Short mmCIF file of C-alpha atoms in Angstrom, two decimals:
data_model
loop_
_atom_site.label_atom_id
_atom_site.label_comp_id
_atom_site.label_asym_id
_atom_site.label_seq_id
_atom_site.Cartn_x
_atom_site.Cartn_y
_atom_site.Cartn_z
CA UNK A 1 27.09 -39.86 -45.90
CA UNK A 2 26.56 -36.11 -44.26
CA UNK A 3 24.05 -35.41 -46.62
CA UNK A 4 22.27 -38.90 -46.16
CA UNK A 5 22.11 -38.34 -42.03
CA UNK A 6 20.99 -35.05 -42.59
CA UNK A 7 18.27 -35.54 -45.26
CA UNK A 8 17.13 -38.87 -42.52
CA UNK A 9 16.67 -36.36 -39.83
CA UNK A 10 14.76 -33.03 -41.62
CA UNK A 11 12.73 -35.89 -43.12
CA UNK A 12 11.83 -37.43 -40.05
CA UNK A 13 11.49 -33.84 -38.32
CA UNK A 14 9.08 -32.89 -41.07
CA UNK A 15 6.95 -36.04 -40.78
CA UNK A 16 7.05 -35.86 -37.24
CA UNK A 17 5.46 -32.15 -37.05
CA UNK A 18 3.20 -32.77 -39.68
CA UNK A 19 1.86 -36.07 -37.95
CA UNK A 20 2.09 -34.42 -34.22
CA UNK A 21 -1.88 -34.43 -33.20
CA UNK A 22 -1.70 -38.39 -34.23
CA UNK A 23 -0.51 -40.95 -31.67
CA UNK A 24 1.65 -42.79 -34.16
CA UNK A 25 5.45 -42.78 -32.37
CA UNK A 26 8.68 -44.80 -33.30
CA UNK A 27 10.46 -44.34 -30.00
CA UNK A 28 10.08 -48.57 -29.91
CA UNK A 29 12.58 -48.75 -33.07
CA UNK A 30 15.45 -47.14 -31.55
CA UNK A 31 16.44 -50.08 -29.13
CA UNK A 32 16.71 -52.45 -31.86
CA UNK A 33 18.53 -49.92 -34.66
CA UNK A 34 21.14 -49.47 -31.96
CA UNK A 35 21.29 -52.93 -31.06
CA UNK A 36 21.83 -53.36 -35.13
CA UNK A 37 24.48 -51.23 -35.49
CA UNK A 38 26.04 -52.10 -32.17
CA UNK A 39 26.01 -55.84 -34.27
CA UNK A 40 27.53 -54.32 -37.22
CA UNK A 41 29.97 -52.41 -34.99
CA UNK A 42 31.43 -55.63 -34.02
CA UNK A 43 31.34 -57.51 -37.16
CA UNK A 44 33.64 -54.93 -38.32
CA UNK A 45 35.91 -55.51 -35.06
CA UNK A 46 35.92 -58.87 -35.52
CA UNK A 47 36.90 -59.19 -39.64
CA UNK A 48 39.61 -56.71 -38.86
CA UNK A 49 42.52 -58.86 -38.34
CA UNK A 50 44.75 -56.15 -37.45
CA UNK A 51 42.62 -54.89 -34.65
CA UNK A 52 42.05 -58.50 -33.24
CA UNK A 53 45.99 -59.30 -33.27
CA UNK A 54 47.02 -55.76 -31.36
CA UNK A 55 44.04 -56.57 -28.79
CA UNK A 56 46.40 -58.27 -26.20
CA UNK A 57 49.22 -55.44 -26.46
CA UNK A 58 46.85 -52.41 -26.64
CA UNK A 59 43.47 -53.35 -25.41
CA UNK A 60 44.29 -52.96 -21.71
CA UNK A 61 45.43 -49.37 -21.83
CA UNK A 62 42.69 -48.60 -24.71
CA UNK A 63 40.56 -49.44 -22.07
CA UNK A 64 41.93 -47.58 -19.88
CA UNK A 65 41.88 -44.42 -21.05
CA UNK A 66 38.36 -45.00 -22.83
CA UNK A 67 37.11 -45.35 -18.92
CA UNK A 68 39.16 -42.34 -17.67
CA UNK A 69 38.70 -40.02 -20.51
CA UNK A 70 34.66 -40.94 -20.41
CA UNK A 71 34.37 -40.53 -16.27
CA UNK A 72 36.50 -37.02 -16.96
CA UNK A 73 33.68 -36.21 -19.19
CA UNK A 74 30.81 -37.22 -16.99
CA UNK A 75 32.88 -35.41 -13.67
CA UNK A 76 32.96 -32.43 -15.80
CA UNK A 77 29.36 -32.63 -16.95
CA UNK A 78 28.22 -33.35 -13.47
CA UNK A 79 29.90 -29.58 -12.27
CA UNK A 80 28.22 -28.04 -14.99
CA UNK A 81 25.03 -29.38 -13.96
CA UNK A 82 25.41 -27.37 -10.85
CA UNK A 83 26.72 -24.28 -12.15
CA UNK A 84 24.18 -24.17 -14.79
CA UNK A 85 21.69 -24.30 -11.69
CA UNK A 86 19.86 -28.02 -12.31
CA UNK A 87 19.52 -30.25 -9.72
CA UNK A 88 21.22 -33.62 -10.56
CA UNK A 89 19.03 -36.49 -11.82
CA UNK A 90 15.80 -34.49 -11.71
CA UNK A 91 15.21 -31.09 -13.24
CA UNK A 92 13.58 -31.02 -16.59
CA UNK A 93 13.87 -28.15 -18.16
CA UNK A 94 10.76 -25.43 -18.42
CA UNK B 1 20.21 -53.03 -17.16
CA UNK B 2 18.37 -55.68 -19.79
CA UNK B 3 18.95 -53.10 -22.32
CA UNK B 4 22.42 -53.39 -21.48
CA UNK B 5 22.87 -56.69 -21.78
CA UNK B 6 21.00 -57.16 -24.98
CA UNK B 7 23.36 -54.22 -26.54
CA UNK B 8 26.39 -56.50 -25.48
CA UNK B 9 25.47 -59.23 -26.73
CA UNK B 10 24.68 -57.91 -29.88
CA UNK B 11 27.83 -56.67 -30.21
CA UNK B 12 29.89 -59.67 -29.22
CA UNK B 13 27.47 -61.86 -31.66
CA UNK B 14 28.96 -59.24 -34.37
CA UNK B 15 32.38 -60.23 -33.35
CA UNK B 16 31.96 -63.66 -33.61
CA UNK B 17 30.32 -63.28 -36.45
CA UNK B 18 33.07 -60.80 -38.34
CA UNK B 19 36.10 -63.72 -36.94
CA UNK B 20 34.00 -66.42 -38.62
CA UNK B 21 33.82 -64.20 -41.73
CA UNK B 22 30.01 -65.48 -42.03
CA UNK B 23 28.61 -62.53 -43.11
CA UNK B 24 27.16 -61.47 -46.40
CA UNK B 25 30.11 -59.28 -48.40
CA UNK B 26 26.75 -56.29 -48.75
CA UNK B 27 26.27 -56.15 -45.08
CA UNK B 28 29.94 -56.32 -44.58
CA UNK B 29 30.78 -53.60 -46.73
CA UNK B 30 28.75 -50.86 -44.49
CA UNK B 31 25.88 -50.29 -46.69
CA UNK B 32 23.32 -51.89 -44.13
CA UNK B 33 25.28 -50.29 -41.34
CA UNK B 34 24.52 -46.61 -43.47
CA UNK B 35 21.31 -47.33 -43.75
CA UNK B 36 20.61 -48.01 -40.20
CA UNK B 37 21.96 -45.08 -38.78
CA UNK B 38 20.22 -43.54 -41.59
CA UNK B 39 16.55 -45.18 -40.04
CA UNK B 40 17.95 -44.14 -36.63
CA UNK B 41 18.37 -41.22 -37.54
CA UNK B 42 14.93 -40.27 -38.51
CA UNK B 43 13.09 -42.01 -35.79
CA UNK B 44 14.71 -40.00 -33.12
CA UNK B 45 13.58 -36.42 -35.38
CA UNK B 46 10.47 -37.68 -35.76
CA UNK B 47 10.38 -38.17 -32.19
CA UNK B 48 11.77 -34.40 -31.27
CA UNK B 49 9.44 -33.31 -34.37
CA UNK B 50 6.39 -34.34 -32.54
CA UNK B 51 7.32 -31.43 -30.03
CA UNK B 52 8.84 -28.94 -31.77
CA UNK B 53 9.24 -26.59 -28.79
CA UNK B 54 11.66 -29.14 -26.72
CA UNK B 55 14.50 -27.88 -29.52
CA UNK B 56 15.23 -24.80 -27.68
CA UNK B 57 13.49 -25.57 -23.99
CA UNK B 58 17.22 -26.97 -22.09
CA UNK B 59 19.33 -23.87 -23.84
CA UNK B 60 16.58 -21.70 -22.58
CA UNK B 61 15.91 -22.86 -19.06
CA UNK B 62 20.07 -22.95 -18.61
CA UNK B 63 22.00 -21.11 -20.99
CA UNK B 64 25.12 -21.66 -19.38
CA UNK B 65 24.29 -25.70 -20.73
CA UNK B 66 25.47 -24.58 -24.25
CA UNK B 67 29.42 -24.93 -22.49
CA UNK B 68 28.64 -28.62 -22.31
CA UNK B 69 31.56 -29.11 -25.35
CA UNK B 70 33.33 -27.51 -23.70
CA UNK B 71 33.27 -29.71 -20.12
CA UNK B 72 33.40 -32.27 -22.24
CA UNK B 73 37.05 -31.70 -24.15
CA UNK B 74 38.11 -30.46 -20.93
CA UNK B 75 37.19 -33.89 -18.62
CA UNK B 76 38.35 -35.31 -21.70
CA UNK B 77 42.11 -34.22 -21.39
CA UNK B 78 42.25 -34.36 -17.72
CA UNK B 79 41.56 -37.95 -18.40
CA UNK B 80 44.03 -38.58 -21.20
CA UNK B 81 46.46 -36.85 -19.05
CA UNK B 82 45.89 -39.19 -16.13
CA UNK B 83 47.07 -42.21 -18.22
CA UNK B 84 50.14 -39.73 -19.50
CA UNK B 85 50.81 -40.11 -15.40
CA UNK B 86 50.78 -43.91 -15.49
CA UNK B 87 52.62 -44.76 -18.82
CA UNK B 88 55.11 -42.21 -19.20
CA UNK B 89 56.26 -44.60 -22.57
CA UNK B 90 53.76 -42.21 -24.91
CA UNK B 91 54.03 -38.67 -24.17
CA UNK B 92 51.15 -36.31 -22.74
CA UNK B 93 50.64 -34.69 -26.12
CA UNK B 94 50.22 -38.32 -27.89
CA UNK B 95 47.82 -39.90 -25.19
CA UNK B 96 45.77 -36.70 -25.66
CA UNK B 97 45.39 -37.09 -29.47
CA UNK B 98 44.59 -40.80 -28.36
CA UNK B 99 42.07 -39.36 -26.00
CA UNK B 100 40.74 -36.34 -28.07
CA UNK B 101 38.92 -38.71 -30.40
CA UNK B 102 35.98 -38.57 -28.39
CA UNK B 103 34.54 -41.41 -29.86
CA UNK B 104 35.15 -40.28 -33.38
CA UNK B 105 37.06 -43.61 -33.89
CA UNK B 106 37.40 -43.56 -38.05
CA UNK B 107 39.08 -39.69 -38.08
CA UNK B 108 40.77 -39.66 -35.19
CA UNK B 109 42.65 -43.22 -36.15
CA UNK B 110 43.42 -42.56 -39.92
CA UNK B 111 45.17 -39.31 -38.23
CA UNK B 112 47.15 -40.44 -35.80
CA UNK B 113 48.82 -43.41 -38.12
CA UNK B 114 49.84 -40.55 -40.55
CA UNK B 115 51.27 -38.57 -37.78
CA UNK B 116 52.72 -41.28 -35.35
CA UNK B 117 52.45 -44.26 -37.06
CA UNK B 118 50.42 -47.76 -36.95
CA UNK B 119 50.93 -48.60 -33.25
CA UNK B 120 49.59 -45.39 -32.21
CA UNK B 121 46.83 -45.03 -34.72
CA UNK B 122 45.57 -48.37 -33.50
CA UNK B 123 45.74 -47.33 -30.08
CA UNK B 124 43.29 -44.59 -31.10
CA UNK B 125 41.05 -47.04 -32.74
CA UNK B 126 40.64 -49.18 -29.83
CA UNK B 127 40.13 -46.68 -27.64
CA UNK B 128 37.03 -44.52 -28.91
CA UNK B 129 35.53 -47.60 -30.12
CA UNK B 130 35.76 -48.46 -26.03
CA UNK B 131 34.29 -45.00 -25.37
CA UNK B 132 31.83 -45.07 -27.82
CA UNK B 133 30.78 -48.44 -26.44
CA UNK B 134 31.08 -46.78 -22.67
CA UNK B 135 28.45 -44.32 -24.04
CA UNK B 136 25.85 -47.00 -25.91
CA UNK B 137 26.18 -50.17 -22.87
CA UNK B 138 26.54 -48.47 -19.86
CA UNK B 139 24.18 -45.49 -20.02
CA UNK B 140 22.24 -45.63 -16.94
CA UNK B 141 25.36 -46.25 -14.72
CA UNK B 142 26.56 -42.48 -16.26
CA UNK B 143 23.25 -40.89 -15.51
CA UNK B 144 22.87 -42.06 -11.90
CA UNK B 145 26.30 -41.13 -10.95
CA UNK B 146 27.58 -38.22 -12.46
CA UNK B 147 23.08 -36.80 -13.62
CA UNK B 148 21.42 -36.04 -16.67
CA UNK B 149 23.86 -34.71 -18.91
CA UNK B 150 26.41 -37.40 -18.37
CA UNK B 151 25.35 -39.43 -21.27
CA UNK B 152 25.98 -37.02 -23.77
CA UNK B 153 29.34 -35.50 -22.31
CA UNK B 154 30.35 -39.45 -22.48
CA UNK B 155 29.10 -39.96 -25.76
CA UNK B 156 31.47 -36.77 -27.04
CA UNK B 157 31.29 -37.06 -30.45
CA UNK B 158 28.77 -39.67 -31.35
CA UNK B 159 26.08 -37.50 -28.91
CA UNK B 160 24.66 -36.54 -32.21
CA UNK B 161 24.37 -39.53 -34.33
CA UNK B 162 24.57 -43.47 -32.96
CA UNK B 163 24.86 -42.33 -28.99
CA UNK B 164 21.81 -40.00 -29.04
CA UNK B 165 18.88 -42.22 -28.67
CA UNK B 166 20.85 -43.33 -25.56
CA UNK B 167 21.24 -39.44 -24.73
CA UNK B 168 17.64 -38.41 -24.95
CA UNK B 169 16.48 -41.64 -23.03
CA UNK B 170 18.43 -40.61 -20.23
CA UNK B 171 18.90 -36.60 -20.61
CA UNK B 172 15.12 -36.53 -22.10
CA UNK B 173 13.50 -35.67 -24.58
CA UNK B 174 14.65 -31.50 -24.20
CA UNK B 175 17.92 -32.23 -24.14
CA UNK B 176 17.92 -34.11 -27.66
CA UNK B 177 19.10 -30.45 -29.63
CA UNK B 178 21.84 -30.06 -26.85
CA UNK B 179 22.98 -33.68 -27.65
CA UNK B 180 23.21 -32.93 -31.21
CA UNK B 181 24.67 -29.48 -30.80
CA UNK B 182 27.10 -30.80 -28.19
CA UNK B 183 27.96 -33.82 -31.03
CA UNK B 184 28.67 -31.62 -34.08
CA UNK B 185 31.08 -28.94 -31.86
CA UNK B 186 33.46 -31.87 -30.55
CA UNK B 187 33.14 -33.83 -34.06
CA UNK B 188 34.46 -30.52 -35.41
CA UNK B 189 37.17 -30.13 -32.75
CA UNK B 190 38.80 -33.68 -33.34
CA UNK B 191 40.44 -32.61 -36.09
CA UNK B 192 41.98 -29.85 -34.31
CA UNK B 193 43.05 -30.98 -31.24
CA UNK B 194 44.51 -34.19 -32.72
CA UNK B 195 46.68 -31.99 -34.71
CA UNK B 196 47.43 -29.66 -32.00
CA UNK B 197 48.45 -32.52 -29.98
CA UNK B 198 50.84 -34.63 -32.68
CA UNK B 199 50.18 -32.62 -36.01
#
């Protein structure tokens, strides 16, 4: 599976520097292969019979911490936005 | 915000879809999902391929950015240890192995059930499937609170792999090496800190 992601992305690396002075781009398929998997994602949710039964018990505080470990994350990230010295929002790198 | 809402519905047509067991048996056995992530995969390295020089440019520009795992595990716990504070039932150490999945919802599940059991395990599950679907749905809401590296410190583990087209949308393009740096350190760390935690 590693070796499959990682074979994906030198190939698409290599194409992508060899093909640089051309205008062809494939930024407009990554919506849609996220949206796929994001399909698949749930399909696998859903047949899971297990998951679906402990949903009531479980899926409030699985919630939960899903939204307070993520904001932790993004409060943390936001500090080292400043102390790295970027401005927040704006600031592309040089 | 359309983005969004196509990404949701997506995924709740995949529930429906997995209850009413309508699904080819190939596409439900993960090959098409491999594959995908696969095509993903390369579009977004062709994309950083096409300008080489934006590997290094973020790193460069900030070096103190390369800590970004780092703020990550560390918002991470707080969190986890804020629910610790509301449901004293599960003890700090197990809601931060819950928590210290990062999004890494296959690993960090098949380890907690062999150190605390179903219940817990599927706890774990749930939870960094939520986070990982914090990271791919609500994007934009990340990046115009919390700025441009929110995204990826959100995404935690999957910043290098289903998250990071989401990540260099809203980071940009020069931040797409930091996402998948910042993925492969806290994919490595799950391990660890779930076993520190209940191990």
């Amino acid at each position: 599976m590693w070796m499959l992601i990682l074979t994906s992305m030198a190939l698409g690396f290599g194409l992508g520097w060899t093909l640089r002075r051309h205008r062809l781009s494939l930024d407009g398929l990554t919506g849609p292969l996220v949206w796929l998997l994001l399909f698949l994602l749930g399909a696998e949710v859903g047949a899971n019979d297990d998951l679906v039964a402990a949903l009531p018990r479980l899926g409030g505080w699985a919630a939960l911490l899903a939204l307070a470990t993520a904001t932790g994350s993004a409060v943390m990230a936001w500090w080292l936005t400043r102390w790295a010295g970027m401005r927040k929002g704006g600031d592309h790198a040089r | 915000m359309r983005g969004s809402l196509i990404a949701v519905a997506f995924f709740a047509v995949g529930v429906v879809c997995g209850r009413l067991d309508v699904l080819p048996g190939a596409i439900a056995a993960g090959g098409v999902s491999t594959a995908a992530l696969c095509a993903l995969m390369f579009a977004v390295a062709f994309g950083v391929g096409r300008e080489p020089t934006s590997l290094v440019r973020a790193v460069q520009a900030h070096p103190r950015l390369a800590l970004l795992p780092v703020a990550t595990i560390v918002g991470t716990l707080a969190g986890s240890l804020l629910l610790a504070l509301a449901d004293p039932t599960q003890t700090a150490g197990e809601w931060c192995a819950v928590g210290a999945g990062m999004g890494y919802y296959s690993l960090s599940s098949v380890l907690i059930s062999e150190y605390r059991g179903p219940e817990l395990g599927t706890l774990a599950l749930l939870a960094n499937i939520a986070r990982e679907l914090l990271a791919l749905l609500v994007a934009p809401l990340w990046y115009r609170l919390f700025g441009r590296l929110a995204p990826i410190a959100v995404a935690g583990a999957t910043s290098m792999d289903t998250a990071l087209p989401v990540c260099v949308r809203y980071a940009g393009r020069d931040y797409a090496s930091l996402a998948i740096y910042h993925g492969f350190v806290t994919d490595a760390s799950v391990f660890f800190l779930v076993t520190l935690f209940v191990g």
